[in-house]
CSV table of N, CA and C in Angstrom, one decimal:
chain,number,residue,atom,x,y,z
L,1,UNK,N,0.8,-1.2,0.0
L,1,UNK,CA,0.0,0.0,0.0
L,1,UNK,C,0.9,1.2,0.0
L,2,UNK,N,0.6,2.1,-0.9
L,2,UNK,CA,1.4,3.4,-1.0
L,2,UNK,C,0.7,4.4,-0.1
L,3,UNK,N,1.5,5.2,0.6
L,3,UNK,CA,0.9,6.2,1.4
L,3,UNK,C,0.7,7.5,0.5
L,4,UNK,N,-0.4,8.1,0.8
L,4,UNK,CA,-0.7,9.4,0.1
L,4,UNK,C,-0.1,10.5,0.8
L,5,UNK,N,0.9,11.1,0.2
L,5,UNK,CA,1.6,12.2,0.9
L,5,UNK,C,0.8,13.5,0.5
L,6,UNK,N,0.7,14.4,1.5
L,6,UNK,CA,0.0,15.6,1.3
L,6,UNK,C,0.9,16.6,0.5
L,7,UNK,N,0.3,17.2,-0.5
L,7,UNK,CA,1.1,18.1,-1.3
L,7,UNK,C,1.3,19.4,-0.6
L,8,UNK,N,2.5,20.0,-0.8
L,8,UNK,CA,2.7,21.3,-0.3
L,8,UNK,C,2.1,22.4,-1.1
L,9,UNK,N,1.2,23.2,-0.5
L,9,UNK,CA,0.5,24.2,-1.3
L,9,UNK,C,0.8,25.6,-0.8
L,10,UNK,N,1.8,25.7,0.1
L,10,UNK,CA,2.2,27.0,0.7
L,10,UNK,C,3.3,27.6,-0.2
L,11,UNK,N,3.1,28.8,-0.6
L,11,UNK,CA,4.1,29.5,-1.5
L,11,UNK,C,5.3,29.8,-0.7
L,12,UNK,N,6.4,29.7,-1.3
L,12,UNK,CA,7.7,30.1,-0.7
L,12,UNK,C,7.9,31.6,-0.8
L,13,UNK,N,8.2,32.2,0.4
L,13,UNK,CA,8.3,33.6,0.5
L,13,UNK,C,9.6,34.0,1.0
L,14,UNK,N,10.6,33.3,0.8
L,14,UNK,CA,12.0,33.6,1.3
L,14,UNK,C,12.6,34.7,0.5
L,15,UNK,N,13.8,35.1,0.9
L,15,UNK,CA,14.5,36.2,0.2
L,15,UNK,C,14.8,35.9,-1.3
L,16,UNK,N,15.1,34.7,-1.6
L,16,UNK,CA,15.4,34.4,-3.0
L,16,UNK,C,14.2,33.8,-3.7
L,17,UNK,N,13.0,34.1,-3.3
L,17,UNK,CA,11.8,33.6,-3.9
L,17,UNK,C,11.6,34.4,-5.2
L,18,UNK,N,11.1,33.7,-6.2
L,18,UNK,CA,10.9,34.3,-7.5
L,18,UNK,C,9.6,35.2,-7.5
L,19,UNK,N,9.6,36.2,-8.4
L,19,UNK,CA,8.4,37.1,-8.5
L,19,UNK,C,7.3,36.3,-9.1
L,20,UNK,N,6.1,36.3,-8.4
L,20,UNK,CA,5.0,35.6,-8.9
L,20,UNK,C,4.0,36.4,-9.7
L,21,UNK,N,4.1,37.8,-9.5
L,21,UNK,CA,3.2,38.6,-10.2
L,21,UNK,C,4.1,39.6,-11.0
L,22,UNK,N,3.6,40.0,-12.2
L,22,UNK,CA,4.3,40.9,-13.0
L,22,UNK,C,4.3,42.4,-12.5
L,23,UNK,N,5.4,43.1,-12.8
L,23,UNK,CA,5.5,44.5,-12.4
L,23,UNK,C,4.8,45.3,-13.5
L,24,UNK,N,3.9,46.2,-13.1
L,24,UNK,CA,3.2,47.0,-14.0
L,24,UNK,C,3.6,48.4,-13.9
L,25,UNK,N,4.1,49.0,-15.0
L,25,UNK,CA,4.5,50.4,-15.0
L,25,UNK,C,3.5,51.2,-15.8
L,26,UNK,N,2.8,52.2,-15.1
L,26,UNK,CA,1.8,53.0,-15.8
L,26,UNK,C,2.5,54.2,-16.4
L,27,UNK,N,2.2,54.4,-17.6
L,27,UNK,CA,2.7,55.6,-18.3
L,27,UNK,C,1.5,56.4,-18.8
L,28,UNK,N,1.6,57.7,-18.5
L,28,UNK,CA,0.5,58.6,-19.0
L,28,UNK,C,1.2,59.6,-19.9
L,29,UNK,N,0.7,59.7,-21.1
L,29,UNK,CA,1.3,60.7,-22.0
L,29,UNK,C,0.3,61.9,-22.2
L,30,UNK,N,0.5,62.9,-21.4
L,30,UNK,CA,-0.4,64.1,-21.4
L,30,UNK,C,0.5,65.3,-21.4
L,31,UNK,N,-0.1,66.4,-22.1
L,31,UNK,CA,0.6,67.6,-22.1
L,31,UNK,C,0.3,68.4,-20.8
L,32,UNK,N,1.3,68.7,-20.1
L,32,UNK,CA,1.1,69.5,-18.8
L,32,UNK,C,2.0,70.7,-18.9
L,33,UNK,N,1.6,71.7,-18.1
L,33,UNK,CA,2.5,72.9,-17.9
L,33,UNK,C,3.6,72.5,-17.1
L,34,UNK,N,4.6,73.4,-16.9
L,34,UNK,CA,5.7,73.2,-16.1
L,34,UNK,C,5.3,72.9,-14.6
L,35,UNK,N,4.4,73.8,-14.2
L,35,UNK,CA,3.9,73.6,-12.8
L,35,UNK,C,3.1,72.4,-12.6
L,36,UNK,N,2.3,72.1,-13.6
L,36,UNK,CA,1.5,70.8,-13.6
L,36,UNK,C,2.4,69.6,-13.6
L,37,UNK,N,3.4,69.6,-14.3
L,37,UNK,CA,4.3,68.4,-14.4
L,37,UNK,C,5.1,68.3,-13.1
L,38,UNK,N,5.5,69.5,-12.5
L,38,UNK,CA,6.2,69.4,-11.2
L,38,UNK,C,5.3,68.9,-10.1
L,39,UNK,N,4.0,69.3,-10.1
L,39,UNK,CA,3.1,68.8,-9.1
L,39,UNK,C,2.8,67.3,-9.3
L,40,UNK,N,2.7,66.8,-10.6
L,40,UNK,CA,2.4,65.4,-10.9
L,40,UNK,C,3.5,64.5,-10.4
L,41,UNK,N,4.8,65.0,-10.5
L,41,UNK,CA,5.9,64.2,-10.1
L,41,UNK,C,6.1,64.1,-8.6
L,42,UNK,N,5.7,65.2,-7.9
L,42,UNK,CA,5.9,65.2,-6.5
L,42,UNK,C,4.7,65.2,-5.6
L,43,UNK,N,3.5,64.9,-6.1
L,43,UNK,CA,2.3,65.0,-5.3
L,43,UNK,C,2.2,63.8,-4.3
L,44,UNK,N,2.8,62.7,-4.5
L,44,UNK,CA,2.8,61.6,-3.6
L,44,UNK,C,3.6,61.9,-2.3
L,45,UNK,N,4.6,62.8,-2.5
L,45,UNK,CA,5.4,63.2,-1.3
L,45,UNK,C,4.8,64.4,-0.7
L,46,UNK,N,4.4,65.4,-1.5
L,46,UNK,CA,3.9,66.7,-1.0
L,46,UNK,C,2.5,66.7,-0.3
L,47,UNK,N,1.6,65.9,-0.8
L,47,UNK,CA,0.2,65.9,-0.3
L,47,UNK,C,0.2,65.6,1.2
L,48,UNK,N,0.8,64.5,1.7
L,48,UNK,CA,0.7,64.3,3.1
L,48,UNK,C,1.4,65.4,3.9
L,49,UNK,N,2.5,65.9,3.4
L,49,UNK,CA,3.2,67.0,4.1
L,49,UNK,C,2.3,68.2,4.2
L,50,UNK,N,1.6,68.6,3.1
L,50,UNK,CA,0.7,69.7,3.1
L,50,UNK,C,-0.5,69.5,4.0
L,51,UNK,N,-1.0,68.3,4.0
L,51,UNK,CA,-2.2,68.0,4.9
L,51,UNK,C,-1.8,68.1,6.4
L,52,UNK,N,-0.7,67.5,6.7
L,52,UNK,CA,-0.3,67.6,8.2
L,52,UNK,C,0.1,69.0,8.6
L,53,UNK,N,0.8,69.7,7.7
L,53,UNK,CA,1.1,71.1,8.1
L,53,UNK,C,-0.1,72.0,8.2
L,54,UNK,N,-1.1,71.7,7.4
L,54,UNK,CA,-2.4,72.4,7.5
L,54,UNK,C,-3.1,72.1,8.8
L,55,UNK,N,-3.1,70.9,9.2
L,55,UNK,CA,-3.7,70.5,10.5
L,55,UNK,C,-3.0,71.1,11.6
L,56,UNK,N,-1.6,71.1,11.6
L,56,UNK,CA,-0.8,71.7,12.7
L,56,UNK,C,-1.1,73.2,12.8
L,57,UNK,N,-1.1,73.9,11.7
L,57,UNK,CA,-1.4,75.3,11.7
L,57,UNK,C,-2.8,75.6,12.2
L,58,UNK,N,-3.8,74.8,11.8
L,58,UNK,CA,-5.2,75.0,12.4
L,58,UNK,C,-5.2,74.8,13.9
L,59,UNK,N,-4.5,73.8,14.4
L,59,UNK,CA,-4.5,73.5,15.8
L,59,UNK,C,-3.8,74.7,16.6
L,60,UNK,N,-2.7,75.2,16.0
L,60,UNK,CA,-2.0,76.3,16.6
L,60,UNK,C,-2.9,77.5,16.7
L,61,UNK,N,-3.6,77.8,15.6
L,61,UNK,CA,-4.5,79.0,15.6
L,61,UNK,C,-5.7,78.8,16.6
L,62,UNK,N,-6.2,77.6,16.7
L,62,UNK,CA,-7.3,77.3,17.7
L,62,UNK,C,-6.7,77.5,19.1
L,63,UNK,N,-5.5,77.0,19.4
L,63,UNK,CA,-4.9,77.2,20.7
L,63,UNK,C,-4.8,78.7,21.1
L,64,UNK,N,-4.3,79.5,20.1
L,64,UNK,CA,-4.1,80.9,20.3
L,64,UNK,C,-5.4,81.6,20.5
L,65,UNK,N,-6.5,81.2,19.8
L,65,UNK,CA,-7.8,81.8,20.0
L,65,UNK,C,-8.4,81.5,21.4
L,66,UNK,N,-8.2,80.2,21.8
L,66,UNK,CA,-8.6,79.8,23.1
L,66,UNK,C,-7.9,80.6,24.2
L,67,UNK,N,-6.6,80.8,24.1
L,67,UNK,CA,-5.9,81.6,25.1
L,67,UNK,C,-6.4,83.0,25.1
L,68,UNK,N,-6.6,83.6,23.9
L,68,UNK,CA,-7.1,85.0,23.9
L,68,UNK,C,-8.5,85.1,24.5
L,69,UNK,N,-9.4,84.1,24.3
L,69,UNK,CA,-10.7,84.1,24.9
L,69,UNK,C,-10.6,84.0,26.4
L,70,UNK,N,-9.6,83.3,26.9
L,70,UNK,CA,-9.5,83.1,28.4
L,70,UNK,C,-9.0,84.4,29.1
L,71,UNK,N,-8.4,85.3,28.4
L,71,UNK,CA,-7.9,86.5,29.0
L,71,UNK,C,-8.9,87.5,29.0
């Protein structure tokens, strides 16, 4: 009688594992102004920075207003 061995179905995820999914590079060919192109290239970095700086400025203004109301 031959024993039925369970097949391994877990994917190997080690350092030297081969890529299982293809790398997709998205290319968009549009005419942009110099400012528009600059924003398009840097918005992934700048958007979170601008949002957090806006929130910090808003909180500072609110603290200043609360202090002025207390006086």
